[in-house]
Short mmCIF file of C-alpha atoms and ligand atoms in Angstrom, two decimals:
data_model
loop_
_atom_site.label_atom_id
_atom_site.label_comp_id
_atom_site.label_asym_id
_atom_site.label_seq_id
_atom_site.Cartn_x
_atom_site.Cartn_y
_atom_site.Cartn_z
CA MET A 1 121.44 170.62 220.09
CA PHE A 2 117.86 169.41 219.81
CA ASN A 3 116.59 165.89 219.32
CA SER A 4 114.13 164.87 216.65
CA LYS A 5 111.15 163.22 218.23
CA ILE A 6 109.03 161.08 215.94
CA VAL A 7 105.44 162.02 216.71
CA ALA A 8 103.31 160.18 214.13
CA PHE A 9 103.54 157.31 211.65
CA SER A 10 101.05 156.70 208.86
CA LYS A 11 100.70 154.67 205.72
CA TYR A 12 98.68 154.48 202.54
CA VAL A 13 98.48 151.56 200.14
CA PRO A 14 96.44 151.39 196.92
CA GLU A 15 93.24 149.36 197.12
CA LYS A 16 93.98 146.76 194.46
CA ILE A 17 95.32 143.50 195.88
CA VAL A 18 97.25 141.26 193.48
CA THR A 19 97.80 137.74 194.83
CA ASN A 20 100.52 135.28 193.86
CA ASN A 21 97.86 133.26 192.06
CA ASP A 22 96.88 136.37 190.05
CA LEU A 23 100.52 136.70 188.95
CA SER A 24 100.65 133.06 187.88
CA GLU A 25 98.20 134.08 185.14
CA ILE A 26 100.72 136.65 183.81
CA VAL A 27 104.07 134.83 184.16
CA ASP A 28 105.22 131.23 184.69
CA THR A 29 105.21 131.17 188.49
CA SER A 30 103.23 129.79 191.43
CA ASP A 31 102.08 130.77 194.89
CA GLU A 32 104.25 127.96 196.26
CA TRP A 33 107.45 129.30 194.58
CA ILE A 34 106.86 132.92 195.55
CA PHE A 35 105.83 132.26 199.16
CA SER A 36 108.53 129.68 199.90
CA ARG A 37 111.32 131.88 198.38
CA THR A 38 110.18 135.27 199.68
CA GLY A 39 107.37 135.09 202.25
CA ILE A 40 105.20 137.22 199.95
CA LYS A 41 101.51 136.30 199.46
CA GLU A 42 100.09 139.45 197.90
CA ARG A 43 100.94 143.06 197.10
CA ARG A 44 99.09 146.30 196.30
CA VAL A 45 99.22 147.70 192.77
CA SER A 46 98.21 151.21 191.79
CA THR A 47 95.43 151.38 189.24
CA SER A 48 95.64 155.18 188.89
CA GLU A 49 97.69 156.97 191.54
CA ASN A 50 101.25 158.01 190.85
CA THR A 51 103.96 158.17 193.53
CA SER A 52 103.20 161.74 194.63
CA GLU A 53 99.56 160.80 195.21
CA VAL A 54 100.20 157.69 197.34
CA CYS A 55 102.80 159.68 199.29
CA ALA A 56 100.45 162.62 199.80
CA LYS A 57 97.79 160.32 201.29
CA ALA A 58 100.27 158.84 203.79
CA ALA A 59 101.62 162.34 204.53
CA GLU A 60 98.18 163.85 205.14
CA ALA A 61 97.30 161.07 207.60
CA SER A 62 100.60 161.60 209.37
CA ILE A 63 100.24 165.35 209.86
CA ILE A 64 96.67 164.92 211.13
CA LYS A 65 97.94 162.33 213.67
CA ALA A 66 100.76 164.68 214.65
CA GLY A 67 98.30 167.52 215.21
CA VAL A 68 100.15 169.97 212.97
CA SER A 69 98.57 171.97 210.19
CA PRO A 70 100.03 171.63 206.68
CA ASP A 71 101.32 175.21 206.66
CA GLU A 72 103.32 174.54 209.83
CA ILE A 73 105.43 171.88 208.08
CA GLU A 74 108.92 173.29 207.46
CA LEU A 75 110.66 170.46 205.59
CA ILE A 76 109.54 167.58 203.36
CA ILE A 77 111.99 164.86 202.33
CA THR A 78 110.65 162.12 200.08
CA ALA A 79 112.62 158.93 199.55
CA THR A 80 111.66 157.26 196.29
CA MET A 81 113.18 155.45 193.34
CA THR A 82 109.97 155.82 191.32
CA PRO A 83 109.39 159.60 191.16
CA ASP A 84 106.59 161.01 189.00
CA TYR A 85 109.17 163.14 187.15
CA SER A 86 112.93 163.56 187.39
CA SER A 87 112.01 167.25 187.81
CA PRO A 88 110.13 168.54 189.73
CA SER A 89 110.83 166.46 192.79
CA THR A 90 108.03 164.26 194.09
CA ALA A 91 108.33 166.18 197.36
CA CYS A 92 107.37 169.46 195.62
CA ILE A 93 104.27 167.84 194.14
CA ILE A 94 103.36 166.42 197.57
CA GLN A 95 103.86 169.91 199.01
CA LYS A 96 101.22 171.21 196.60
CA LEU A 97 98.85 168.27 197.17
CA ILE A 98 98.84 168.62 200.96
CA GLY A 99 99.07 172.43 201.07
CA ALA A 100 102.36 172.59 202.98
CA LYS A 101 103.02 176.00 201.46
CA LYS A 102 106.07 176.92 203.54
CA ALA A 103 107.97 173.62 203.43
CA VAL A 104 111.38 173.25 201.83
CA SER A 105 110.87 170.10 199.77
CA PHE A 106 113.20 167.69 198.02
CA ASP A 107 113.65 164.02 197.11
CA LEU A 108 116.36 161.67 198.27
CA SER A 109 117.45 158.73 196.14
CA ALA A 110 118.77 155.69 198.00
CA ALA A 111 116.43 152.96 196.67
CA CYS A 112 115.20 150.60 199.39
CA SER A 113 117.43 152.25 202.03
CA GLY A 114 115.83 155.60 201.17
CA PHE A 115 113.63 156.02 204.23
CA VAL A 116 116.49 155.31 206.66
CA PHE A 117 118.71 157.80 204.80
CA ALA A 118 115.91 160.41 204.63
CA LEU A 119 115.06 160.13 208.32
CA CYS A 120 118.75 160.51 209.26
CA ALA A 121 119.06 163.53 206.92
CA ALA A 122 115.94 165.20 208.38
CA ASP A 123 117.28 164.49 211.86
CA LYS A 124 120.34 166.66 211.12
CA PHE A 125 118.19 169.64 210.05
CA ILE A 126 116.22 169.33 213.28
CA LYS A 127 119.27 168.78 215.48
CA THR A 128 121.02 171.87 214.14
CA GLY A 129 117.89 173.97 214.63
CA ALA A 130 117.53 174.73 210.90
CA PHE A 131 113.93 173.47 210.98
CA LYS A 132 111.54 172.80 213.85
CA ASN A 133 109.71 169.94 212.18
CA ALA A 134 109.85 167.69 209.12
CA LEU A 135 107.68 165.32 207.17
CA VAL A 136 109.68 162.28 206.04
CA ILE A 137 108.07 160.06 203.43
CA GLY A 138 109.04 156.81 201.73
CA GLY A 139 106.82 156.06 198.78
CA GLU A 140 106.84 154.08 195.57
CA VAL A 141 104.76 153.02 192.62
CA THR A 142 107.18 150.25 191.68
CA SER A 143 104.56 148.74 189.36
CA LYS A 144 105.37 151.38 186.73
CA VAL A 145 109.04 150.35 186.47
CA ILE A 146 108.61 146.59 186.85
CA ASP A 147 109.20 144.39 183.83
CA TRP A 148 105.90 142.51 183.98
CA SER A 149 107.32 139.77 181.74
CA ASP A 150 110.24 139.02 184.12
CA ARG A 151 109.09 136.48 186.72
CA GLY A 152 112.35 137.01 188.65
CA THR A 153 111.32 140.56 189.64
CA CYS A 154 107.62 141.19 188.94
CA VAL A 155 106.52 138.86 191.75
CA LEU A 156 108.55 140.73 194.36
CA PHE A 157 107.49 144.36 194.37
CA GLY A 158 104.44 146.33 195.48
CA ASP A 159 103.17 149.92 195.71
CA GLY A 160 102.53 152.11 198.75
CA ALA A 161 103.81 154.86 201.01
CA GLY A 162 104.59 155.53 204.64
CA ALA A 163 105.26 158.83 206.36
CA CYS A 164 106.22 160.26 209.70
CA VAL A 165 106.37 163.69 211.29
CA ILE A 166 109.40 164.56 213.39
CA LYS A 167 109.63 167.55 215.69
CA GLN A 168 112.27 169.26 217.80
CA GLY A 169 112.14 167.65 221.21
CA LYS A 170 114.08 166.75 224.30
CA GLY A 171 115.29 163.18 224.79
CA GLY A 172 114.76 160.20 222.51
CA GLY A 173 114.74 160.56 218.75
CA ILE A 174 117.41 159.01 216.58
CA ILE A 175 120.04 157.87 219.04
CA ALA A 176 122.42 156.04 216.68
CA GLU A 177 122.86 155.63 212.94
CA ASP A 178 125.06 153.69 210.53
CA LEU A 179 124.78 154.48 206.80
CA HIS A 180 126.78 153.06 203.86
CA SER A 181 127.01 152.99 200.07
CA ASP A 182 129.02 150.87 197.64
CA GLY A 183 128.86 152.34 194.14
CA GLU A 184 131.21 149.63 192.83
CA ARG A 185 128.15 147.41 192.59
CA PHE A 186 125.76 150.05 191.21
CA ASP A 187 124.55 147.74 188.44
CA SER A 188 123.11 145.11 190.83
CA LEU A 189 119.80 146.99 190.81
CA THR A 190 118.92 149.63 188.22
CA SER A 191 115.93 151.40 186.74
CA LEU A 192 115.34 154.39 184.45
CA TYR A 193 118.54 154.77 182.46
CA THR A 194 118.70 157.83 180.20
CA PRO A 195 121.52 157.72 177.62
CA VAL A 196 123.39 160.83 176.43
CA ASN A 197 121.71 161.67 173.19
CA ASN A 198 122.23 165.10 171.68
CA PRO A 199 123.41 166.65 168.37
CA TYR A 200 127.06 166.17 169.48
CA HIS A 201 126.95 162.68 170.89
CA LYS A 202 124.89 159.58 170.28
CA GLU A 203 125.49 157.09 173.03
CA GLY A 204 123.61 154.43 171.12
CA GLY A 205 121.03 152.09 172.54
CA GLU A 206 117.72 153.01 173.96
CA GLY A 207 117.08 154.32 177.43
CA PHE A 208 114.98 152.15 179.67
CA ASN A 209 112.83 152.58 182.70
CA ARG A 210 112.40 148.92 183.62
CA LEU A 211 113.91 147.61 186.85
CA THR A 212 116.72 145.07 186.56
CA MET A 213 118.09 143.20 189.56
CA ASP A 214 120.68 140.57 190.34
CA GLY A 215 118.59 138.97 193.08
CA ARG A 216 121.23 136.53 194.29
CA GLU A 217 123.85 139.31 194.58
CA ILE A 218 121.48 141.49 196.63
CA PHE A 219 120.48 138.53 198.78
CA ASN A 220 124.11 137.74 199.63
CA PHE A 221 125.01 141.39 200.21
CA ALA A 222 122.00 141.94 202.51
CA THR A 223 122.66 138.88 204.65
CA ARG A 224 126.31 139.97 205.03
CA LYS A 225 125.93 143.71 205.60
CA VAL A 226 122.68 144.10 207.56
CA PRO A 227 123.91 142.12 210.60
CA GLU A 228 127.07 144.27 210.65
CA SER A 229 124.99 147.42 210.50
CA ILE A 230 122.60 146.35 213.28
CA ALA A 231 125.60 145.44 215.44
CA ALA A 232 127.15 148.85 214.68
CA VAL A 233 124.14 150.87 215.87
CA LEU A 234 123.78 148.76 219.01
CA GLN A 235 127.43 149.38 219.78
CA LYS A 236 127.16 153.13 219.09
CA ALA A 237 124.14 153.41 221.40
CA ASN A 238 125.87 151.17 223.92
CA ILE A 239 122.83 148.94 224.33
CA SER A 240 122.02 145.30 223.56
CA SER A 241 119.34 143.81 221.31
CA GLU A 242 117.37 143.01 224.46
CA ASP A 243 116.80 146.74 224.94
CA ILE A 244 115.13 146.90 221.51
CA LYS A 245 111.35 146.41 221.23
CA TYR A 246 111.31 145.67 217.49
CA ILE A 247 113.73 145.50 214.60
CA VAL A 248 112.00 146.75 211.46
CA PRO A 249 113.95 145.52 208.44
CA HIS A 250 113.36 146.44 204.82
CA GLN A 251 110.61 144.03 203.75
CA ALA A 252 112.28 142.31 200.78
CA ASN A 253 112.36 138.65 201.67
CA SER A 254 111.53 136.71 204.86
CA ARG A 255 114.47 134.36 204.18
CA ILE A 256 116.86 137.32 204.40
CA VAL A 257 115.34 138.23 207.78
CA GLU A 258 115.60 134.61 209.00
CA ILE A 259 119.31 134.52 208.12
CA ILE A 260 119.91 137.86 209.89
CA SER A 261 118.06 136.56 212.96
CA ARG A 262 120.11 133.33 212.98
CA LYS A 263 123.45 135.09 212.43
CA MET A 264 122.78 137.64 215.18
CA LYS A 265 121.13 135.17 217.58
CA ILE A 266 118.19 137.59 217.88
CA PRO A 267 114.80 135.78 218.04
CA MET A 268 112.56 136.07 214.98
CA ASP A 269 109.70 137.54 217.02
CA LYS A 270 111.78 140.68 217.51
CA PHE A 271 111.69 141.30 213.73
CA PHE A 272 108.47 142.88 212.43
CA MET A 273 107.44 141.54 209.02
CA ASN A 274 104.51 142.33 206.75
CA MET A 275 105.92 141.45 203.30
CA ASP A 276 103.28 138.70 203.11
CA ARG A 277 100.68 141.45 202.52
CA TYR A 278 102.60 144.18 200.69
CA GLY A 279 105.61 142.57 199.00
CA ASN A 280 108.73 144.69 198.63
CA THR A 281 107.64 148.34 198.52
CA SER A 282 111.24 149.61 198.38
CA ALA A 283 111.61 152.95 200.24
CA ALA A 284 108.05 152.61 201.56
CA SER A 285 108.51 149.27 203.29
CA ILE A 286 109.99 150.49 206.58
CA PRO A 287 107.59 153.42 207.16
CA ILE A 288 104.60 151.22 206.22
CA ALA A 289 105.80 148.67 208.80
CA LEU A 290 106.28 151.42 211.42
CA ALA A 291 102.76 152.70 210.77
CA GLU A 292 101.36 149.18 211.21
CA LEU A 293 103.26 148.68 214.48
CA SER A 294 101.84 151.99 215.69
CA ASP A 295 98.26 151.30 214.48
CA MET A 296 98.33 147.85 216.11
CA GLY A 297 99.35 149.42 219.43
CA LEU A 298 102.55 147.34 219.52
CA ILE A 299 104.85 150.30 220.24
CA LYS A 300 104.65 153.06 222.81
CA GLU A 301 106.52 156.14 224.10
CA LYS A 302 110.12 155.35 225.18
CA ASP A 303 110.32 152.10 223.17
CA LYS A 304 113.52 151.69 221.16
CA LEU A 305 113.32 150.39 217.59
CA ILE A 306 115.95 149.54 215.00
CA ILE A 307 115.13 150.32 211.38
CA THR A 308 117.45 148.73 208.83
CA GLY A 309 117.38 149.07 205.05
CA PHE A 310 119.34 147.74 202.08
CA GLY A 311 119.09 147.91 198.32
CA GLY A 312 120.19 149.54 195.08
CA GLY A 313 123.26 151.72 195.06
CA LEU A 314 124.28 149.58 196.73
CA THR A 315 123.09 151.28 199.90
CA TRP A 316 122.44 150.02 203.38
CA GLY A 317 122.02 151.45 206.84
CA SER A 318 120.36 151.28 210.23
CA ALA A 319 119.16 153.65 212.90
CA ILE A 320 117.98 153.27 216.49
CA ILE A 321 114.89 155.34 217.21
CA GLU A 322 113.64 156.06 220.72
CA LEU A 323 109.95 156.93 220.58
O1 UT7 B 401 114.64 145.57 197.73
C1 UT7 B 401 115.68 145.51 196.86
C2 UT7 B 401 116.55 144.47 197.23
N1 UT7 B 401 116.20 143.23 196.58
C3 UT7 B 401 116.18 142.12 197.26
O2 UT7 B 401 116.33 142.11 198.44
C4 UT7 B 401 116.07 140.81 196.52
C5 UT7 B 401 116.99 139.80 197.12
N2 UT7 B 401 116.95 138.53 196.46
C6 UT7 B 401 115.96 137.63 196.62
O3 UT7 B 401 115.03 137.89 197.37
C7 UT7 B 401 116.06 136.31 195.91
O4 UT7 B 401 117.33 136.21 195.28
C8 UT7 B 401 114.95 136.11 194.83
C9 UT7 B 401 113.61 135.91 195.52
C10 UT7 B 401 114.89 137.31 193.91
C11 UT7 B 401 115.23 134.88 194.00
O5 UT7 B 401 115.33 133.74 194.82
P1 UT7 B 401 116.51 132.70 194.57
O6 UT7 B 401 116.35 131.61 195.53
O7 UT7 B 401 117.78 133.50 194.61
O8 UT7 B 401 116.18 132.16 193.12
P2 UT7 B 401 117.09 132.25 191.81
O9 UT7 B 401 117.08 133.62 191.25
O10 UT7 B 401 118.40 131.58 192.08
O11 UT7 B 401 116.26 131.33 190.83
C12 UT7 B 401 116.07 129.93 191.08
C13 UT7 B 401 115.17 129.35 190.01
C14 UT7 B 401 115.61 129.73 188.58
O12 UT7 B 401 115.31 128.61 187.76
P3 UT7 B 401 116.48 127.59 187.33
O13 UT7 B 401 117.48 128.43 186.59
O14 UT7 B 401 117.01 127.02 188.62
O15 UT7 B 401 115.77 126.60 186.49
C15 UT7 B 401 114.68 130.84 188.19
O16 UT7 B 401 114.47 130.94 186.80
O17 UT7 B 401 113.85 129.89 190.14
C16 UT7 B 401 113.41 130.43 188.88
N3 UT7 B 401 112.51 131.54 189.16
C17 UT7 B 401 111.19 131.38 189.34
N4 UT7 B 401 110.42 130.29 189.28
C18 UT7 B 401 109.09 130.46 189.50
C19 UT7 B 401 112.84 132.86 189.32
N5 UT7 B 401 111.72 133.56 189.58
C20 UT7 B 401 110.70 132.66 189.60
C21 UT7 B 401 109.32 132.78 189.82
N6 UT7 B 401 108.56 131.67 189.77
N7 UT7 B 401 108.74 133.97 190.10
#
């Protein structure tokens, strides 16, 4: 068995910054409400690029950092809930955009937990020897599915992408994982519903692509399940939170992170947060945060990190990565 060593993290976010004050001109909200309830100050919004394009920019930066050429990439997994098309996969379009001609490419749908799920899936292909390397991307243009008239959701989300390259290696890699789904509560967060509509059946009603969310339900679920999941990976790896350099949670809401920190008695400075600048970028939030930690020189070889995601599905999960 091989290990999957993560060799490069990168991110790309669209240029346009939309502040809380900007949003207060669109819906009945305020900087005070948004910041005090979520920790978000501003987010990036795409003014032209679709999901494949933001992902391709993060991916290109990541393969350059990793020192691999595009045609050496063997596998691309893209986690997104805002694909350009339902077919082809966003990963296939990224493959074309970056020239990774030989890569097997597909998307993985697990909403805001998508990057954790995708990294763990890629890890299995590497560990079994099926592929020698993989490009794992989390990317979203949530702005195209947001209901811009719903103040309960439009203030939360942002656009962007993060990517990493993993390679067969010895030692380190993903040393523990804990992944879950609960389809019983699938309707807590939805977007892009396509009804059955053909000459033999009319389901009635229109399809929709707008995102709907029961924020309170997700808040309660996250503060219950994420601590359990972090505890589970620590136990599986047989280490304590003191052995962890940073915990990188899905960047949905700083209050969720504060509750997790309190419940687990893990100090807040161990949790990396950047939702103030990017909002909730769904599957992109964890890889964007990892890229920032790396760019800021805050992590180094041998450091152990916990990544932990939660969101629509419902889905949630954590992994311990040794760099
Ligand atoms: O990444 C996917 C996973 N999603 C999440 O993690 C989201 C988790 N949930 C949350 O982060 C929080 O539940 C929210 C930030 C979405 C909402 O915060 P909350 O403290 O749960 O507020 P609420 O929904 O209970 O709403 C409280 C009040 C309501 O007014 P009334 O009924 O008390 O008069 C809302 O209408 O706040 C109102 N409200 C707003 N007011 C100003 C809701 N959105 C806004 C807004 N600006 N943007």
